[in-house]
Amino acid sequence: MATSLKKCVEQTADQATDLVANLVKSIICDAVAQRGRCYIALAGGTTPHALYQRLAACGTGDDVPWMDVDIFFGDERDVPLDHVESNYNMVQRTMLDHLPLEPGHVHPMRGDADDLDAAATEYEQTVRDLVPHGTDGMPRFDLILLGMGGDGHTASLFPNTPAVEETKKLVTANTVPVLGRRRLTFTFPLINAARNIILLVTGDDKAEAVAGLLSTDQAVRSRYPAAKLQPTDGMLAMVFDVAASRRT
Ligand code: 6PG
């Protein structure tokens, strides 16, 4: 078991996005070259918009084998797939509509299901059925891309919510009192089983959370769910811009 941690600070959000775009492309090319297919899970929110547009812009131009990629989502809001708040909708508009992806290889979460707990179980089964398992029997994504909120949440693993401490389920429906909503989300056991995890965080509104995440004080770190990102056998790359890391 080998774990590596990379921390990169780029001058601007644009440069941080460029660095992550190149990392994503190389992870996809390596996975397909070594194993024939690549399994990635994408982040929601606003930060990755530019990244998805950049990946879409390179399209088929730079030999990324998109037709050999399966796309999953690390979390989803409790809205229909065509809703403006839907992470799937955002990724479809910024990237999926512009890439030669096979429709059957894009796997949205059913955020608008009447029974979100059943939708979480169903999505977990899809992940278990389609994503190759590691030696520990866990589905092992080639890449899970994540962002982080100002409170240190990642995916939809918000502070003081049940999903943060989940140890059995791989996907769960998380009740988020601070939003007054429920979200579908990957849990840390699934996230930390990935070969590669990329955390992309930009902007000075995230500076306090980044400082907490990187704090050497365990009591401080424990307040930020993203601090539980610890790959069991893989690489974690935390990519920040100067604004987000100004308090570290
Ligand atoms: C979501 C995300 C969430 C996001 C953070 C940061 O569904 O909102 O998956 O984890 O990454 O909230 O969001 P911003 O990039 O918009 O700051």
PDB file of N, CA, C and O in Angstrom, residues 69-94:
ATOM      1  N   VAL A  69     -14.025   6.076 -21.080  1.00  0.00           N
ATOM      2  CA  VAL A  69     -14.178   6.623 -19.729  1.00  0.00           C
ATOM      3  C   VAL A  69     -15.613   6.461 -19.225  1.00  0.00           C
ATOM      4  O   VAL A  69     -16.565   6.719 -19.970  1.00  0.00           O
ATOM      5  N   ASP A  70     -15.750   6.003 -17.997  1.00  0.00           N
ATOM      6  CA  ASP A  70     -17.053   6.009 -17.319  1.00  0.00           C
ATOM      7  C   ASP A  70     -17.074   7.172 -16.336  1.00  0.00           C
ATOM      8  O   ASP A  70     -16.130   7.333 -15.548  1.00  0.00           O
ATOM      9  N   ILE A  71     -18.151   7.968 -16.388  1.00  0.00           N
ATOM     10  CA  ILE A  71     -18.253   9.165 -15.552  1.00  0.00           C
ATOM     11  C   ILE A  71     -19.337   8.997 -14.498  1.00  0.00           C
ATOM     12  O   ILE A  71     -20.497   8.705 -14.831  1.00  0.00           O
ATOM     13  N   PHE A  72     -18.925   9.158 -13.252  1.00  0.00           N
ATOM     14  CA  PHE A  72     -19.838   9.112 -12.110  1.00  0.00           C
ATOM     15  C   PHE A  72     -19.828  10.480 -11.424  1.00  0.00           C
ATOM     16  O   PHE A  72     -19.059  11.374 -11.820  1.00  0.00           O
ATOM     17  N   PHE A  73     -20.655  10.621 -10.383  1.00  0.00           N
ATOM     18  CA  PHE A  73     -20.743  11.893  -9.652  1.00  0.00           C
ATOM     19  C   PHE A  73     -20.526  11.618  -8.171  1.00  0.00           C
ATOM     20  O   PHE A  73     -21.119  10.683  -7.634  1.00  0.00           O
ATOM     21  N   GLY A  74     -19.687  12.446  -7.532  1.00  0.00           N
ATOM     22  CA  GLY A  74     -19.370  12.247  -6.115  1.00  0.00           C
ATOM     23  C   GLY A  74     -20.489  12.678  -5.189  1.00  0.00           C
ATOM     24  O   GLY A  74     -20.574  12.227  -4.052  1.00  0.00           O
ATOM     25  N   ASP A  75     -21.361  13.547  -5.694  1.00  0.00           N
ATOM     26  CA  ASP A  75     -22.532  13.948  -4.902  1.00  0.00           C
ATOM     27  C   ASP A  75     -23.538  14.644  -5.807  1.00  0.00           C
ATOM     28  O   ASP A  75     -23.224  15.008  -6.947  1.00  0.00           O
ATOM     29  N   GLU A  76     -24.759  14.768  -5.293  1.00  0.00           N
ATOM     30  CA  GLU A  76     -25.812  15.421  -6.068  1.00  0.00           C
ATOM     31  C   GLU A  76     -26.822  16.082  -5.148  1.00  0.00           C
ATOM     32  O   GLU A  76     -27.028  15.641  -4.012  1.00  0.00           O
ATOM     33  N   ARG A  77     -27.414  17.152  -5.661  1.00  0.00           N
ATOM     34  CA  ARG A  77     -28.441  17.868  -4.894  1.00  0.00           C
ATOM     35  C   ARG A  77     -29.790  17.172  -5.091  1.00  0.00           C
ATOM     36  O   ARG A  77     -29.979  16.459  -6.069  1.00  0.00           O
ATOM     37  N   ASP A  78     -30.742  17.453  -4.177  1.00  0.00           N
ATOM     38  CA  ASP A  78     -32.056  16.779  -4.252  1.00  0.00           C
ATOM     39  C   ASP A  78     -32.971  17.490  -5.248  1.00  0.00           C
ATOM     40  O   ASP A  78     -34.060  17.992  -4.891  1.00  0.00           O
ATOM     41  N   VAL A  79     -32.513  17.570  -6.502  1.00  0.00           N
ATOM     42  CA  VAL A  79     -33.264  18.223  -7.565  1.00  0.00           C
ATOM     43  C   VAL A  79     -33.241  17.357  -8.823  1.00  0.00           C
ATOM     44  O   VAL A  79     -32.381  16.470  -8.949  1.00  0.00           O
ATOM     45  N   PRO A  80     -34.180  17.620  -9.797  1.00  0.00           N
ATOM     46  CA  PRO A  80     -34.162  16.857 -11.053  1.00  0.00           C
ATOM     47  C   PRO A  80     -32.875  17.104 -11.853  1.00  0.00           C
ATOM     48  O   PRO A  80     -32.215  18.130 -11.670  1.00  0.00           O
ATOM     49  N   LEU A  81     -32.557  16.182 -12.750  1.00  0.00           N
ATOM     50  CA  LEU A  81     -31.293  16.274 -13.507  1.00  0.00           C
ATOM     51  C   LEU A  81     -31.251  17.494 -14.416  1.00  0.00           C
ATOM     52  O   LEU A  81     -30.180  17.975 -14.766  1.00  0.00           O
ATOM     53  N   ASP A  82     -32.429  18.010 -14.809  1.00  0.00           N
ATOM     54  CA  ASP A  82     -32.425  19.192 -15.683  1.00  0.00           C
ATOM     55  C   ASP A  82     -32.545  20.490 -14.897  1.00  0.00           C
ATOM     56  O   ASP A  82     -32.725  21.571 -15.462  1.00  0.00           O
ATOM     57  N   HIS A  83     -32.415  20.395 -13.563  1.00  0.00           N
ATOM     58  CA  HIS A  83     -32.534  21.587 -12.707  1.00  0.00           C
ATOM     59  C   HIS A  83     -31.208  22.345 -12.696  1.00  0.00           C
ATOM     60  O   HIS A  83     -30.134  21.726 -12.735  1.00  0.00           O
ATOM     61  N   VAL A  84     -31.275  23.663 -12.627  1.00  0.00           N
ATOM     62  CA  VAL A  84     -30.050  24.484 -12.678  1.00  0.00           C
ATOM     63  C   VAL A  84     -29.099  24.184 -11.522  1.00  0.00           C
ATOM     64  O   VAL A  84     -27.884  24.335 -11.651  1.00  0.00           O
ATOM     65  N   GLU A  85     -29.624  23.703 -10.394  1.00  0.00           N
ATOM     66  CA  GLU A  85     -28.769  23.367  -9.241  1.00  0.00           C
ATOM     67  C   GLU A  85     -28.142  21.983  -9.353  1.00  0.00           C
ATOM     68  O   GLU A  85     -27.292  21.619  -8.556  1.00  0.00           O
ATOM     69  N   SER A  86     -28.572  21.195 -10.350  1.00  0.00           N
ATOM     70  CA  SER A  86     -28.074  19.819 -10.445  1.00  0.00           C
ATOM     71  C   SER A  86     -26.605  19.774 -10.871  1.00  0.00           C
ATOM     72  O   SER A  86     -26.209  20.423 -11.845  1.00  0.00           O
ATOM     73  N   ASN A  87     -25.795  19.011 -10.153  1.00  0.00           N
ATOM     74  CA  ASN A  87     -24.390  18.852 -10.544  1.00  0.00           C
ATOM     75  C   ASN A  87     -24.289  18.173 -11.910  1.00  0.00           C
ATOM     76  O   ASN A  87     -23.446  18.534 -12.739  1.00  0.00           O
ATOM     77  N   TYR A  88     -25.176  17.188 -12.156  1.00  0.00           N
ATOM     78  CA  TYR A  88     -25.171  16.523 -13.458  1.00  0.00           C
ATOM     79  C   TYR A  88     -25.441  17.541 -14.565  1.00  0.00           C
ATOM     80  O   TYR A  88     -24.743  17.601 -15.579  1.00  0.00           O
ATOM     81  N   ASN A  89     -26.441  18.384 -14.330  1.00  0.00           N
ATOM     82  CA  ASN A  89     -26.817  19.396 -15.331  1.00  0.00           C
ATOM     83  C   ASN A  89     -25.631  20.310 -15.637  1.00  0.00           C
ATOM     84  O   ASN A  89     -25.324  20.592 -16.792  1.00  0.00           O
ATOM     85  N   MET A  90     -24.945  20.744 -14.574  1.00  0.00           N
ATOM     86  CA  MET A  90     -23.789  21.631 -14.763  1.00  0.00           C
ATOM     87  C   MET A  90     -22.692  20.952 -15.577  1.00  0.00           C
ATOM     88  O   MET A  90     -22.138  21.523 -16.523  1.00  0.00           O
ATOM     89  N   VAL A  91     -22.396  19.678 -15.251  1.00  0.00           N
ATOM     90  CA  VAL A  91     -21.337  18.957 -15.957  1.00  0.00           C
ATOM     91  C   VAL A  91     -21.751  18.673 -17.397  1.00  0.00           C
ATOM     92  O   VAL A  91     -20.940  18.731 -18.319  1.00  0.00           O
ATOM     93  N   GLN A  92     -23.032  18.399 -17.595  1.00  0.00           N
ATOM     94  CA  GLN A  92     -23.517  18.135 -18.957  1.00  0.00           C
ATOM     95  C   GLN A  92     -23.321  19.372 -19.834  1.00  0.00           C
ATOM     96  O   GLN A  92     -22.782  19.283 -20.939  1.00  0.00           O
ATOM     97  N   ARG A  93     -23.722  20.531 -19.289  1.00  0.00           N
ATOM     98  CA  ARG A  93     -23.623  21.783 -20.064  1.00  0.00           C
ATOM     99  C   ARG A  93     -22.166  22.193 -20.313  1.00  0.00           C
ATOM    100  O   ARG A  93     -21.806  22.621 -21.399  1.00  0.00           O
ATOM    101  N   THR A  94     -21.309  22.015 -19.302  1.00  0.00           N
ATOM    102  CA  THR A  94     -19.937  22.525 -19.424  1.00  0.00           C
ATOM    103  C   THR A  94     -18.990  21.529 -20.090  1.00  0.00           C
ATOM    104  O   THR A  94     -17.970  21.934 -20.636  1.00  0.00           O
TER     105      THR A  94
END
